[in-house]
Tab-separated table of C-alpha atoms in Angstrom:
chain	number	residue	atom	x	y	z
A	1	MET	CA	35.851	16.452	-14.450
A	2	PHE	CA	33.352	13.591	-13.120
A	3	ASP	CA	33.873	15.518	-10.065
A	4	SER	CA	32.716	18.665	-10.471
A	5	LEU	CA	29.470	17.431	-11.920
A	6	LEU	CA	28.850	14.954	-8.940
A	7	SER	CA	30.094	18.560	-5.816
A	8	ALA	CA	27.696	20.325	-7.862
A	9	GLY	CA	24.680	21.142	-7.859
A	10	SER	CA	21.522	18.625	-4.889
A	11	LEU	CA	23.490	15.694	-5.634
A	12	PRO	CA	25.666	16.007	-2.816
A	13	LEU	CA	22.629	16.974	-0.558
A	14	LEU	CA	20.360	14.140	-1.309
A	15	GLU	CA	23.908	12.004	-0.739
A	16	ARG	CA	23.835	13.028	3.163
A	17	GLN	CA	19.716	12.902	3.686
A	18	ALA	CA	20.191	9.519	2.232
A	19	VAL	CA	22.815	8.857	4.469
A	20	TRP	CA	21.393	10.345	7.770
A	21	GLY	CA	17.964	7.987	6.798
A	22	GLU	CA	19.482	4.672	6.981
A	23	VAL	CA	21.285	5.665	9.899
A	24	ARG	CA	17.620	6.929	11.400
A	25	HIS	CA	16.204	4.069	9.911
A	26	ASN	CA	18.001	1.671	11.858
A	27	VAL	CA	17.410	4.000	15.250
A	28	LEU	CA	13.927	3.757	14.988
A	29	ALA	CA	14.141	-0.141	13.703
A	30	GLY	CA	15.854	-0.860	16.924
A	31	ASN	CA	13.037	1.136	18.649
A	32	LEU	CA	10.417	-0.819	17.649
A	33	ALA	CA	12.323	-4.188	18.209
A	34	ASN	CA	12.717	-2.879	21.564
A	35	ILE	CA	8.981	-1.432	21.982
A	36	ASP	CA	8.229	-4.454	24.916
A	37	THR	CA	11.857	-4.542	26.517
A	38	PRO	CA	11.252	-2.947	29.791
A	39	GLY	CA	12.708	-0.127	30.548
A	40	TYR	CA	13.876	0.920	27.311
A	41	ARG	CA	13.522	4.357	26.370
A	42	PRO	CA	13.037	5.023	22.370
A	43	ARG	CA	16.111	6.832	20.747
A	44	ASP	CA	16.242	8.971	17.638
A	45	LEU	CA	18.475	10.994	15.631
A	46	ASP	CA	17.242	14.937	15.558
A	47	PRO	CA	15.290	15.617	12.164
A	48	VAL	CA	15.483	19.184	12.952
A	49	ALA	CA	18.762	19.698	13.717
A	50	PHE	CA	20.049	17.822	10.382
A	51	GLN	CA	16.827	19.258	8.741
A	52	GLU	CA	18.410	23.144	10.124
A	53	ALA	CA	21.703	22.206	8.987
A	54	LEU	CA	20.556	21.108	5.381
A	55	ARG	CA	19.029	24.561	5.237
A	56	GLN	CA	22.506	26.120	5.920
A	57	SER	CA	24.359	23.818	3.720
A	58	VAL	CA	22.070	25.218	0.587
A	59	ALA	CA	22.104	28.782	1.590
A	60	ALA	CA	26.366	28.210	1.380
A	61	ARG	CA	26.283	27.105	-1.880
A	62	THR	CA	24.069	29.710	-3.404
A	63	PRO	CA	25.317	32.740	-4.524
A	64	GLY	CA	24.482	35.559	-3.067
A	65	ALA	CA	22.760	33.783	-0.289
A	66	ALA	CA	25.414	36.036	2.514
A	67	ALA	CA	23.106	38.780	2.532
A	68	SER	CA	20.217	37.216	3.501
A	69	LEU	CA	21.659	35.648	6.605
A	70	ALA	CA	23.237	38.003	9.616
A	71	GLN	CA	26.324	36.199	9.074
A	72	ALA	CA	28.213	34.427	6.518
A	73	PRO	CA	27.588	31.047	5.379
A	74	HIS	CA	29.185	28.193	6.177
A	75	ASP	CA	28.511	24.825	4.953
A	76	PRO	CA	27.577	22.165	8.162
A	77	LEU	CA	27.111	18.944	5.576
A	78	ALA	CA	30.517	20.480	3.319
A	79	GLY	CA	32.803	16.908	4.511
A	80	GLY	CA	29.098	14.778	4.669
A	81	VAL	CA	26.905	14.257	7.831
A	82	PRO	CA	28.943	15.192	10.931
A	83	ASP	CA	28.614	12.716	13.975
A	84	GLU	CA	26.200	15.279	16.389
A	85	LEU	CA	23.999	14.447	13.411
A	86	LEU	CA	24.250	10.765	13.442
A	87	THR	CA	24.382	10.171	17.186
A	88	ALA	CA	20.696	9.189	18.849
A	89	VAL	CA	19.553	10.307	21.758
A	90	ASP	CA	16.369	9.594	24.002
A	91	ARG	CA	13.530	10.994	22.566
A	92	PRO	CA	11.420	12.801	25.203
A	93	GLY	CA	8.277	11.599	26.414
A	94	GLY	CA	5.251	10.923	25.283
A	95	ASP	CA	1.711	11.095	26.229
A	96	LEU	CA	1.339	6.989	27.300
A	97	VAL	CA	3.744	6.030	29.845
A	98	PHE	CA	4.211	2.637	30.940
A	99	HIS	CA	4.746	1.305	34.486
A	100	ASP	CA	8.428	1.111	33.981
A	101	GLY	CA	7.905	4.806	33.557
A	102	ALA	CA	9.538	4.651	29.672
A	103	PRO	CA	7.434	6.268	26.797
A	104	ARG	CA	7.226	4.055	24.208
A	105	SER	CA	4.305	3.382	21.149
A	106	ILE	CA	4.244	0.923	18.685
A	107	GLU	CA	1.940	3.631	16.030
A	108	ARG	CA	4.664	6.039	16.985
A	109	GLU	CA	7.227	4.348	16.427
A	110	ALA	CA	6.000	2.514	12.905
A	111	LEU	CA	4.536	6.120	11.399
A	112	ALA	CA	8.783	7.496	11.850
A	113	LEU	CA	9.966	4.627	10.290
A	114	THR	CA	7.580	4.448	7.719
A	115	ARG	CA	7.762	8.675	7.312
A	116	ASN	CA	11.639	8.442	7.200
A	117	ALA	CA	11.559	5.332	4.942
A	118	MET	CA	9.707	7.629	1.938
A	119	GLN	CA	12.105	10.800	2.648
A	120	ARG	CA	14.795	8.354	2.611
A	121	GLN	CA	13.705	6.614	-1.044
A	122	ALA	CA	12.315	10.056	-2.242
A	123	ALA	CA	16.008	10.969	-1.984
A	124	ILE	CA	17.079	7.874	-3.430
A	125	GLN	CA	15.085	8.392	-6.813
A	126	LEU	CA	15.820	12.408	-6.915
A	127	MET	CA	19.557	11.270	-7.041
A	128	GLY	CA	18.767	8.564	-9.515
A	129	ALA	CA	16.805	11.015	-11.560
A	130	GLN	CA	20.190	13.486	-11.640
A	131	MET	CA	22.141	10.460	-12.235
A	132	ALA	CA	19.477	8.982	-15.409
A	133	MET	CA	20.424	13.312	-16.552
A	134	LEU	CA	24.008	12.663	-16.224
A	135	GLN	CA	24.237	10.086	-17.865
A	136	ALA	CA	21.703	10.775	-21.097
A	137	ALA	CA	24.334	14.127	-21.420
A	138	ILE	CA	27.394	11.617	-21.219
A	139	THR	CA	25.801	9.575	-23.705
A	140	GLU	CA	24.424	12.568	-26.265
A	141	ARG	CA	20.855	11.051	-25.808
A	142	ALA	CA	17.678	12.843	-24.921
């Protein structure tokens, strides 16, 4: 009974956003930790690919979404976040390149880390609000 409540709605998608955000946070924190390491290349997860997978997952869960997509929708996040979305790759170079050829910017890393933390925190807060609504419904309190 509770499995159907927890797997319906946006709760599974929020959970996957939080998991992906946690893995990305570790990658971005590693970039900051190695900002002065000669030859270190900043790494990142692909946020565009994850957002596309999230969009496809929402489309696959929406009734009548098949008509809006050229092909039948499939849920790329059905079993959790795929490994290819959790694999860090070298980030393309930026405007500033150090003498060792590595593109590093503490400002860019701090901004990416802050933005990622805010997105992850928003997903966690939304999950908490949904759990509070479920608890209120179960205990019959308004």
